[in-house]
Coordinates of C-alpha atoms and ligand atoms in Angstrom, one line a residue:
X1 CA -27.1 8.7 0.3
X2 CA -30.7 8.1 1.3
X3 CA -31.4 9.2 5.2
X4 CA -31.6 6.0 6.5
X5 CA -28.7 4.8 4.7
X6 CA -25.5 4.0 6.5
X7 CA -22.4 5.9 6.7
X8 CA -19.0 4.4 8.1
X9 CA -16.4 6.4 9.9
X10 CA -13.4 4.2 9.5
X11 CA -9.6 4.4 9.8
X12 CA -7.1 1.9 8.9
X13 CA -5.1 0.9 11.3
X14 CA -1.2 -0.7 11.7
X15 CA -2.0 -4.2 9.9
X16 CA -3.8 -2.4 7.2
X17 CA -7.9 -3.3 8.6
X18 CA -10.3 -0.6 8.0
X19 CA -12.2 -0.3 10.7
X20 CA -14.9 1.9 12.4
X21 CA -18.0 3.0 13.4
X22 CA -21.7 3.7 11.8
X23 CA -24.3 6.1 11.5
X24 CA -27.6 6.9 9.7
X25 CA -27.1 9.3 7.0
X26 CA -29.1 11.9 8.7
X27 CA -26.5 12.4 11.2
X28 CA -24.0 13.3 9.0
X29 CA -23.4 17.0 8.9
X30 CA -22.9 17.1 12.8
X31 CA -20.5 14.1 12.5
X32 CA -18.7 16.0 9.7
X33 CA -17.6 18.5 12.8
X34 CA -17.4 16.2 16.3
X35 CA -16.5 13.0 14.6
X36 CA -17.5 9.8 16.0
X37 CA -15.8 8.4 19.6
X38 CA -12.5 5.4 19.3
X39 CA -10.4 3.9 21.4
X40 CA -6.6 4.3 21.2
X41 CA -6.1 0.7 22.1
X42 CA -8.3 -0.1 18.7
X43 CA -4.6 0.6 17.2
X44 CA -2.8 -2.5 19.3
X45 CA -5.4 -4.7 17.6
X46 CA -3.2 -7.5 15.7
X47 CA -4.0 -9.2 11.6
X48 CA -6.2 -12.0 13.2
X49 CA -7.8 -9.9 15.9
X50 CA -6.1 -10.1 18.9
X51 CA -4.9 -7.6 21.2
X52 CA -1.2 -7.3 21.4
X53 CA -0.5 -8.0 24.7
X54 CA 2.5 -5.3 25.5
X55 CA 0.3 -2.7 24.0
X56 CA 0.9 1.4 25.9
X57 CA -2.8 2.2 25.3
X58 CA -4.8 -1.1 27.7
X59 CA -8.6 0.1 28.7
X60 CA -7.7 4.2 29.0
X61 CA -8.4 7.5 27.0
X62 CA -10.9 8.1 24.1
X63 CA -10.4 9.7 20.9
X64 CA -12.5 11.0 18.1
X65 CA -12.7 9.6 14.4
X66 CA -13.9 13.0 11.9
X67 CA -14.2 12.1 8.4
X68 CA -12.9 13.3 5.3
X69 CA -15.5 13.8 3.1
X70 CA -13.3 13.8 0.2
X71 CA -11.7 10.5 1.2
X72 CA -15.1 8.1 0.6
X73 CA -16.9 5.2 -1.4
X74 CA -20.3 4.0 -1.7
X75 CA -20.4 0.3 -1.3
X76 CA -23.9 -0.3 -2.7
X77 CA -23.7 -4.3 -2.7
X78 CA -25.8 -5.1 0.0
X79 CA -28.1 -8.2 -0.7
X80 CA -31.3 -6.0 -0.5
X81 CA -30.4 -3.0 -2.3
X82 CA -29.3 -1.1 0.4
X83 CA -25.6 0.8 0.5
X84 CA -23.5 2.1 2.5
X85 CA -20.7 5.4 2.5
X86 CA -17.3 4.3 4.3
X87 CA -15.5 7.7 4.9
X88 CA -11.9 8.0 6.0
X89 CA -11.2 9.7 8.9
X90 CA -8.6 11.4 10.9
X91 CA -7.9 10.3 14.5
X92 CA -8.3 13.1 16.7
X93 CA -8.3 13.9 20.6
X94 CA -10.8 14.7 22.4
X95 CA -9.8 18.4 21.6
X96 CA -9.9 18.3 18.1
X97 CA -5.9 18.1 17.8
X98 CA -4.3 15.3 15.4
X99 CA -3.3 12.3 17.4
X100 CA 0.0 11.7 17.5
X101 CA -0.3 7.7 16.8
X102 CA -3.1 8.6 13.8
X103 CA -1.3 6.5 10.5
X104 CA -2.9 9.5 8.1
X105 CA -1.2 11.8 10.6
X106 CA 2.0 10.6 10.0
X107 CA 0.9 10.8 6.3
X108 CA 0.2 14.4 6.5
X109 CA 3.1 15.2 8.5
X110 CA 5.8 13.1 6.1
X111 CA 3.9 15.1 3.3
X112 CA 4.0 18.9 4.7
X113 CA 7.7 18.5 5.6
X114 CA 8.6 17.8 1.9
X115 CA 6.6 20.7 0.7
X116 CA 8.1 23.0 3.9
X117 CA 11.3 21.8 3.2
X118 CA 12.0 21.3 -0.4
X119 CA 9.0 22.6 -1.6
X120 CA 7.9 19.4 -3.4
X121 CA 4.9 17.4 -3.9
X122 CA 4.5 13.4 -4.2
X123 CA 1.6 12.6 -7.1
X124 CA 1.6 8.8 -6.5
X125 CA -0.6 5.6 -6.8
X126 CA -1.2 1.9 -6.1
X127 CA -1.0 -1.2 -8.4
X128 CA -3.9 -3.3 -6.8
X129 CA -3.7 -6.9 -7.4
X130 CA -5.6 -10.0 -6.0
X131 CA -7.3 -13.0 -6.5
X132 CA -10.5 -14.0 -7.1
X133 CA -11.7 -17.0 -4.8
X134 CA -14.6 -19.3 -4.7
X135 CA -15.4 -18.4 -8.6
X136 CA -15.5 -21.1 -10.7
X137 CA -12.7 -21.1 -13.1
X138 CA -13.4 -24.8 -13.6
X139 CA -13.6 -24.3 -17.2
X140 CA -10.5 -22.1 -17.6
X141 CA -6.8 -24.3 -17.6
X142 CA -5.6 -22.7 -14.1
X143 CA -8.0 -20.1 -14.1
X144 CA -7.6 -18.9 -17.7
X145 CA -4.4 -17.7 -19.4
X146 CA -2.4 -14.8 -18.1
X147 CA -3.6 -11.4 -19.8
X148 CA -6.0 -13.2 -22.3
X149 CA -9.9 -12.3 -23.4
X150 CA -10.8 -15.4 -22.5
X151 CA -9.7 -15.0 -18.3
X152 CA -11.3 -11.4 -19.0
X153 CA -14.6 -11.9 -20.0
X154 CA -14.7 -15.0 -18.2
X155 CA -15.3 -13.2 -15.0
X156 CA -17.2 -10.4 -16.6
X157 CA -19.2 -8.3 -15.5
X158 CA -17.0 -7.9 -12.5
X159 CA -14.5 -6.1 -14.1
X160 CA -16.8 -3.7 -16.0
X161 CA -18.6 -3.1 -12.8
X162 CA -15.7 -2.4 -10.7
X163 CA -14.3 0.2 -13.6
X164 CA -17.6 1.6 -13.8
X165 CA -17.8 2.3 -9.9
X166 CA -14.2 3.3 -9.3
X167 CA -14.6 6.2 -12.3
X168 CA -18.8 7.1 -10.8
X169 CA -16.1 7.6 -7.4
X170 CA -13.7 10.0 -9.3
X171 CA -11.0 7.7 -8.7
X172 CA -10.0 7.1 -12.2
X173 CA -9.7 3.5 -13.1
X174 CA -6.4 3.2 -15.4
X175 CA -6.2 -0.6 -16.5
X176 CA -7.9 -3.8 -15.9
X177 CA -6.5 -6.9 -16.5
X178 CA -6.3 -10.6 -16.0
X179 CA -2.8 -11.1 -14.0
X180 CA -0.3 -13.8 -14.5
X181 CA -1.8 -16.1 -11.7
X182 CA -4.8 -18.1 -11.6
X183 CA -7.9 -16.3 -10.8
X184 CA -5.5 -13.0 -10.3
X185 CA -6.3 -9.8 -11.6
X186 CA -4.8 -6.4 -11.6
X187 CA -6.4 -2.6 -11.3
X188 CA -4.6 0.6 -11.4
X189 CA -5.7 4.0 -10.9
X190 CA -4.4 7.5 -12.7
X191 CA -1.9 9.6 -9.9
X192 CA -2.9 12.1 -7.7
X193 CA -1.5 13.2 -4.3
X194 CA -0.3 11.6 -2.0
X195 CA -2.8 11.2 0.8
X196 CA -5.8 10.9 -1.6
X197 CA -3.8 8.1 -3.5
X198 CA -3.9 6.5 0.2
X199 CA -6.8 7.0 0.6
X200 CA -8.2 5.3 -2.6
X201 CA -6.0 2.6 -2.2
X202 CA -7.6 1.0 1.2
X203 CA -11.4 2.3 -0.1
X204 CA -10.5 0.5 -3.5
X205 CA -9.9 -2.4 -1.8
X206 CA -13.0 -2.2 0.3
X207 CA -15.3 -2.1 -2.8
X208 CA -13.3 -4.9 -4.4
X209 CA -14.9 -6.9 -1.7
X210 CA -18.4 -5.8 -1.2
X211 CA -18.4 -6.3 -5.0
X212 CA -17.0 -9.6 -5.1
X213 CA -19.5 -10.8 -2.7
X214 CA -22.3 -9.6 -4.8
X215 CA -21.0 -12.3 -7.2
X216 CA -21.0 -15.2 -4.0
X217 CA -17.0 -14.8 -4.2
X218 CA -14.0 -13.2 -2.3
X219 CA -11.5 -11.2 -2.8
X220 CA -8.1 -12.0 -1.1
X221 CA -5.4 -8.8 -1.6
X222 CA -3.2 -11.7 0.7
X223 CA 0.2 -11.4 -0.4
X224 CA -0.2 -15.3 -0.9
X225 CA -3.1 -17.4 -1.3
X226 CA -1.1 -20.5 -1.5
X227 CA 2.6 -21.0 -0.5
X228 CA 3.4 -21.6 -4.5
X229 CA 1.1 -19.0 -5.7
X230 CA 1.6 -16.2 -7.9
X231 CA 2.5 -13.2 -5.5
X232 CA -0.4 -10.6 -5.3
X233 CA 2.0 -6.9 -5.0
X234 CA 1.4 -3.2 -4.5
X235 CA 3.4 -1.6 -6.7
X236 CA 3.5 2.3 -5.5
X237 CA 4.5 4.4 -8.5
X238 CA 5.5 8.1 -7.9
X239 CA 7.0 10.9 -8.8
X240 CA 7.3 14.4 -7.5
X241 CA 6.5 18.0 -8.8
X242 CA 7.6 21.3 -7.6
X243 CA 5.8 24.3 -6.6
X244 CA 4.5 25.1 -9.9
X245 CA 3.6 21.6 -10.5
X246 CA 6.3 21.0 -13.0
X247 CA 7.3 17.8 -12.6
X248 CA 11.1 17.2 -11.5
X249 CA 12.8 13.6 -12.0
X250 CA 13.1 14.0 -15.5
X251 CA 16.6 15.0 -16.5
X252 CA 17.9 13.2 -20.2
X253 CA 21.7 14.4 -19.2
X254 CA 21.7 11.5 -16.3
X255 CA 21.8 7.9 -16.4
X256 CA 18.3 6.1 -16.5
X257 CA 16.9 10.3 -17.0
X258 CA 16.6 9.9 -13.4
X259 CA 17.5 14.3 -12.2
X260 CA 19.8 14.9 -9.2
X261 CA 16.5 15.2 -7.1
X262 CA 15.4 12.0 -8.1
X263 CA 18.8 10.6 -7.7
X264 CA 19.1 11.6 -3.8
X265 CA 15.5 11.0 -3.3
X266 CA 15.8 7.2 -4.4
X267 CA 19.4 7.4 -2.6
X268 CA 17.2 8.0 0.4
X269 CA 14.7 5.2 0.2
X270 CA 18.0 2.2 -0.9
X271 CA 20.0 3.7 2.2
X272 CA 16.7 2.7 4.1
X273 CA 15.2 0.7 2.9
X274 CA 15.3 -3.0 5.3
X275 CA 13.5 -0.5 7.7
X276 CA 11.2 0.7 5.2
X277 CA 10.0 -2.8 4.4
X278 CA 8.7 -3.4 8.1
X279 CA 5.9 -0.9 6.6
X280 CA 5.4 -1.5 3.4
X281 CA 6.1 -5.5 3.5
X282 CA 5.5 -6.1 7.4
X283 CA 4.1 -9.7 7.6
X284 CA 5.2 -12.9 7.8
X285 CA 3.8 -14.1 4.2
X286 CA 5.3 -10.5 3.0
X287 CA 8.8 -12.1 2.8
X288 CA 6.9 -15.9 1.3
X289 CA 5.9 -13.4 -1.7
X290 CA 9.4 -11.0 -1.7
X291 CA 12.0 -13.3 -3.1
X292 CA 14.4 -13.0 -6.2
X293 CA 12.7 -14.2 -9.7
X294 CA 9.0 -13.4 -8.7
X295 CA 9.0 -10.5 -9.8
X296 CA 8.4 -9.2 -6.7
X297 CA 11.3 -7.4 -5.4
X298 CA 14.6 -9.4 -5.9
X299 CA 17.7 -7.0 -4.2
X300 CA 17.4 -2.8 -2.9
X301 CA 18.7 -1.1 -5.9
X302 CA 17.8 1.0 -8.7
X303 CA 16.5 -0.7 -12.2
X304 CA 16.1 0.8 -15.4
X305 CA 12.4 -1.1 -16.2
X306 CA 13.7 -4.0 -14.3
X307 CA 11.4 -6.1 -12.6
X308 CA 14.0 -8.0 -9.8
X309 CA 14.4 -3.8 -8.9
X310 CA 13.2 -2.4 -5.5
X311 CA 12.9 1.2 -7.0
X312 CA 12.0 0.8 -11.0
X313 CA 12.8 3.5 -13.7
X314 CA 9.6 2.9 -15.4
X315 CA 9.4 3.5 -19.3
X316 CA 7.7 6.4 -21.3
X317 CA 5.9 6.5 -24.2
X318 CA 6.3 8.3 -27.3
X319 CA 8.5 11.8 -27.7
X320 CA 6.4 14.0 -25.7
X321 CA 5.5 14.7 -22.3
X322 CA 8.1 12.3 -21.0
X323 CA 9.0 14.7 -18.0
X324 CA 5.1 14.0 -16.8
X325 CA 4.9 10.7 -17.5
X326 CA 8.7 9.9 -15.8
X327 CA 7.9 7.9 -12.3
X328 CA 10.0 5.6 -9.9
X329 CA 8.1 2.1 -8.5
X330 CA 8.5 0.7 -5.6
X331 CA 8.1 -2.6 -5.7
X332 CA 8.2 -4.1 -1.9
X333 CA 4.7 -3.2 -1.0
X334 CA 1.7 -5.5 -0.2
X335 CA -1.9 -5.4 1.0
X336 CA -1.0 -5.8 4.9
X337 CA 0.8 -2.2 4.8
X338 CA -0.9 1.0 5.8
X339 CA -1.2 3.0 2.7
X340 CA -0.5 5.8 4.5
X341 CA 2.1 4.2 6.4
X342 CA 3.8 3.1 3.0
X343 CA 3.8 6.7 1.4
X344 CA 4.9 8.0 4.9
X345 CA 8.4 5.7 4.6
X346 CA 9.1 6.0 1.3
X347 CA 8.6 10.1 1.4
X348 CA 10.6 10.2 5.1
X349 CA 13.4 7.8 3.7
X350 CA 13.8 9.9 -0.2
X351 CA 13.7 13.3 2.3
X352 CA 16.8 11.4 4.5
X353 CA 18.4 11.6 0.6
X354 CA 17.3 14.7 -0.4
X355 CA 19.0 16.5 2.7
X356 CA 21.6 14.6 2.8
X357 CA 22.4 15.3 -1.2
X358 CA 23.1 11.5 -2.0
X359 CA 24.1 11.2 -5.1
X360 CA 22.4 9.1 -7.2
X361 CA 22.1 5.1 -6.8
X362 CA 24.1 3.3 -9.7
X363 CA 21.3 2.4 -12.6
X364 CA 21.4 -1.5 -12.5
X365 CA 21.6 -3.4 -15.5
X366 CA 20.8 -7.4 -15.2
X367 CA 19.7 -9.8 -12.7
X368 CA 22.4 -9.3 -9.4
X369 CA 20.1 -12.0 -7.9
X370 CA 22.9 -14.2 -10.6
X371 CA 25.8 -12.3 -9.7
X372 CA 28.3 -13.2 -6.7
X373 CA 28.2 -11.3 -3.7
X374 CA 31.2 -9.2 -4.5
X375 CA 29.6 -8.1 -8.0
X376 CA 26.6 -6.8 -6.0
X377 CA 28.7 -5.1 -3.5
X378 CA 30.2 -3.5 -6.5
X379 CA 27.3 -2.5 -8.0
X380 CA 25.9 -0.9 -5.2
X381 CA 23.0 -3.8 -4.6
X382 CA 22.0 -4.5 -1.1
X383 CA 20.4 -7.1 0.3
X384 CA 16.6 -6.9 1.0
X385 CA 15.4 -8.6 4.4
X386 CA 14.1 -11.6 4.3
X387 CA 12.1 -12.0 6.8
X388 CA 9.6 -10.1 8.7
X389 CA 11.7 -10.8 12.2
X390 CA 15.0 -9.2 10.0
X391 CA 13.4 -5.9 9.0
X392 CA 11.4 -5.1 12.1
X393 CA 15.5 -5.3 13.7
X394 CA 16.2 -2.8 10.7
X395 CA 13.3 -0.5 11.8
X396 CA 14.3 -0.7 15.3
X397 CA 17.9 0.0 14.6
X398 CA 17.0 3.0 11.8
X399 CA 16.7 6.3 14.5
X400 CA 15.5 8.7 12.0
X401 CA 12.6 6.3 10.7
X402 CA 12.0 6.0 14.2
X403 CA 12.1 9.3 15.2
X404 CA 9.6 10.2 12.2
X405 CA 6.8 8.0 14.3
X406 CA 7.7 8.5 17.6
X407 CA 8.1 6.4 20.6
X408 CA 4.5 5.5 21.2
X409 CA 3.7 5.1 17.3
X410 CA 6.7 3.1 17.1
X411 CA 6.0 1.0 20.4
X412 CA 2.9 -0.2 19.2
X413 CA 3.7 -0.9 15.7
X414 CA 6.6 -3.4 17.4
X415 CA 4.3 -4.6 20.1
X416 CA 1.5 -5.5 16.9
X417 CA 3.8 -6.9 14.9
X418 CA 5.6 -8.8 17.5
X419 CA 2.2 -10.9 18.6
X420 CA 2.1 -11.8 14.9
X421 CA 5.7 -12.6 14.7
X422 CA 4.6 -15.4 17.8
X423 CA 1.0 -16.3 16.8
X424 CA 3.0 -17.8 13.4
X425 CA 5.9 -19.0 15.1
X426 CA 6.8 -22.6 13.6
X427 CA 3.9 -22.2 11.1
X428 CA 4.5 -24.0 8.0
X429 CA 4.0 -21.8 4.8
X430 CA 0.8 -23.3 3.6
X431 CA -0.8 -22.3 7.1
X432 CA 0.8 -18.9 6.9
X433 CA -1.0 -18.3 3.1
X434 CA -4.3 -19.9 4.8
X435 CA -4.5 -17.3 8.0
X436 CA -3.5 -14.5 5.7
X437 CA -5.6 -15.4 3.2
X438 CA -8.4 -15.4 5.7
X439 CA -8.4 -11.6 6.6
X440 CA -6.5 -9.7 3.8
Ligands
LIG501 N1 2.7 -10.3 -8.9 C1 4.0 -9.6 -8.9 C2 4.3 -9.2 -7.4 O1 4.1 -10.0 -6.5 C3 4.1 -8.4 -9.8 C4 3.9 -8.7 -11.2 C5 4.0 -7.4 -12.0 O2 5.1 -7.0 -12.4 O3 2.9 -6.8 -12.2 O4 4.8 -8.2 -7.1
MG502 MG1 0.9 -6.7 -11.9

């Protein structure tokens, strides 16, 4: 970056926003150290802005935001040339000490327990998709058929572009495509660890949007755009390696191939998983996009490459490598989670398994959205919440999930997600997609 280039220290908060503070590129070696100054109360601040009102933090304390230089994108679409660097930062106090409320905190924390513990590692990443408003797709029947050349190129060169930037960032770009809904498109990145696969996820998004405004357009990662869309997801794929780096859910002797590990660890996340939804699908419109035959997330269970599947045995290719290539997805997850919050749940939930020894989840064949209630109790299929109001009871009601964030963590997570809760009260769906729409 030039010197008088801008650099942004940023954090992402409980509703997913990046948000943050500033400087000229000169500054940044010192910064690199002290950080820049926040407010704890920045992380009461609601989807559409707000303060929630119940917030523990009001007008008091100061913290410090210090980047990670490894966690960082240039957005170079301004409309003169100019760019800037947003870099993701840990929240500190004023002594340099991780704050306890910091979302990559809990990350990190969630993280080195599974190493400590188990000595495993989580290599994971995120299934972007969203949808391309304000670009004339006039020409294209509902903005081009799903998957086709024609949708592709169509919109070209924003898809070469954004490839092109995402691999100049070291991100590795994976696939690009034209998704099943109108002006919907999907990018995927190779795995990596955890935390940086959080951290790409919210700086991807970021340069989704400065790009699509270089093309007069938005981007809108909304779960919805419109209350009969086509849902836009975050599929989290991951899998976990040991101490050597071998990877360990591969075992051909169990059913789906899924090992005991695997077995206990996806055990971990079913047994919790209406409290791991208030982070990883914790909005209103998250339950307008999470119903059965979308696609979405139908039922909590375990699929073998079925779609309707919270946690999805996802296919390998070929006769080799299949213990590398052999990952779970998760399938609840949308744009107004907290990366970091959404790794954190699903690695605190799979440990709950893991030290517990649950044996594995049945593998579920079918649809159980068409089976009767007693077949699904048979087959081990649970009920997903469906609503935002249902699994933020599940999250107060799960102690160990609870425990993991802590009482002020947890407090203000409620308090933020409780103003949202009444700012939509009595909101019909299409105003629900339209207010979402507008920020995510
Ligand atoms: N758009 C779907 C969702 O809302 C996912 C489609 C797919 O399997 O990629 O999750
Ligand atoms: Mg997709």
């Amino acid at each position: 970056m030039a010197n008088d280039d801008l650099v942004l220290i940023a954090t992402a908060d409980l509703v997913g926003h990046v948000r943050g503070r500033a400087f000229g590129a000169d500054q940044l070696a010192d910064r690199l150290e002290h950080g820049v100054g926040w407010v704890p109360a920045d992380l009461a601040l609601t989807t559409f802005g707000e303060l929630a009102e119940t917030n523990s933090f009001g007008p008091l304390g100061d913290l410090r935001l210090r980047p990670d230089p490894s966690a960082s994108i240039v957005l170079s679409s301004g409309a003169d040339g100019t760019g800037i660097e947003v870099m993701l930062a840990d929240m500190l106090n004023l002594d340099l000490s991780p704050w306890a409320c910091c979302p990559r905190n809990v990350l990190r924390r969630a993280v080195a327990a599974l190493k400590e513990e188990f000595g495993l590692t989580m290599v994971a990443t995120f299934e972007h998709e969203f949808t391309l408003l304000n670009a004339d797709a006039s020409a294209l029947p509902r903005g081009g058929p799903p998957f086709s050349v024609e949708a592709l190129r169509h919109f070209e060169p924003f898809g070469s572009r954004l490839y092109a930037a995402l691999a100049r960032a070291g991100y590795e770009p994976d696939t690009w495509l034209a998704e099943f809904g109108p002006n919907q498109f999907e990018i995927t990145l190779a795995p990596c660890d955890a935390l940086t696969a959080a951290d790409r996820a919210l700086l991807l998004r970021e340069l989704v949007r400065d790009l699509a405004k270089q093309f007069d357009w938005r981007a809108s990662f909304s779960p919805l755009v419109t209350s009969h869309g086509i849902g836009n997801g975050v599929h989290v794929h991951f899998s976990l390696r040991d101490a050597d780096g071998a990877p360990v859910l591969y075992d051909p002797s169990q059913p789906g191939q899924l090992s005991a590990i695997g077995g206990s660890f996806a055990a971990g996340v079913l047994a919790h998983s209406s409290a791991v939804c208030a982070l990883t699908a914790p909005s209103v419109i998250s339950y307008l996009r999470m119903r059965p035959h979308t696609w979405s997330a139908g039922h909590a269970f375990l699929g073998l490459r079925n779609r309707e599947a919270l946690l999805r045995i996802c296919p390998t290719v070929g006769t080799s490598d299949i213990d590398q290539q052999f990952n779970l997805e998760f399938r609840a997850a949308d744009a107004t989670a907290n990366p970091w919050l959404v790794l954190a749940a699903l690695v605190v939930a799979g440990l709950d398994g893991l030290r517990k020894k649950l044996p594995a989840p049945t593998v579920v064949d079918g649809d159980p959205d068409l089976w009767t209630p007693g077949e699904r109790e048979a087959a081990g299929v649970a009920d997903l919440p469906r609503s935002l109001k249902e699994s933020l009871e599940a999250l107060t009601n799960d102690e160990m999930i609870g425990e993991w964030l802590g009482t002020e963590l947890l407090g203000a997570y409620l308090a933020v997600k409780e103003h949202e809760l009444a700012v939509l009260d009595g909101a019909s769906a299409e105003t629900v997609c339209e207010r979402y729409t507008s920020v995510y």
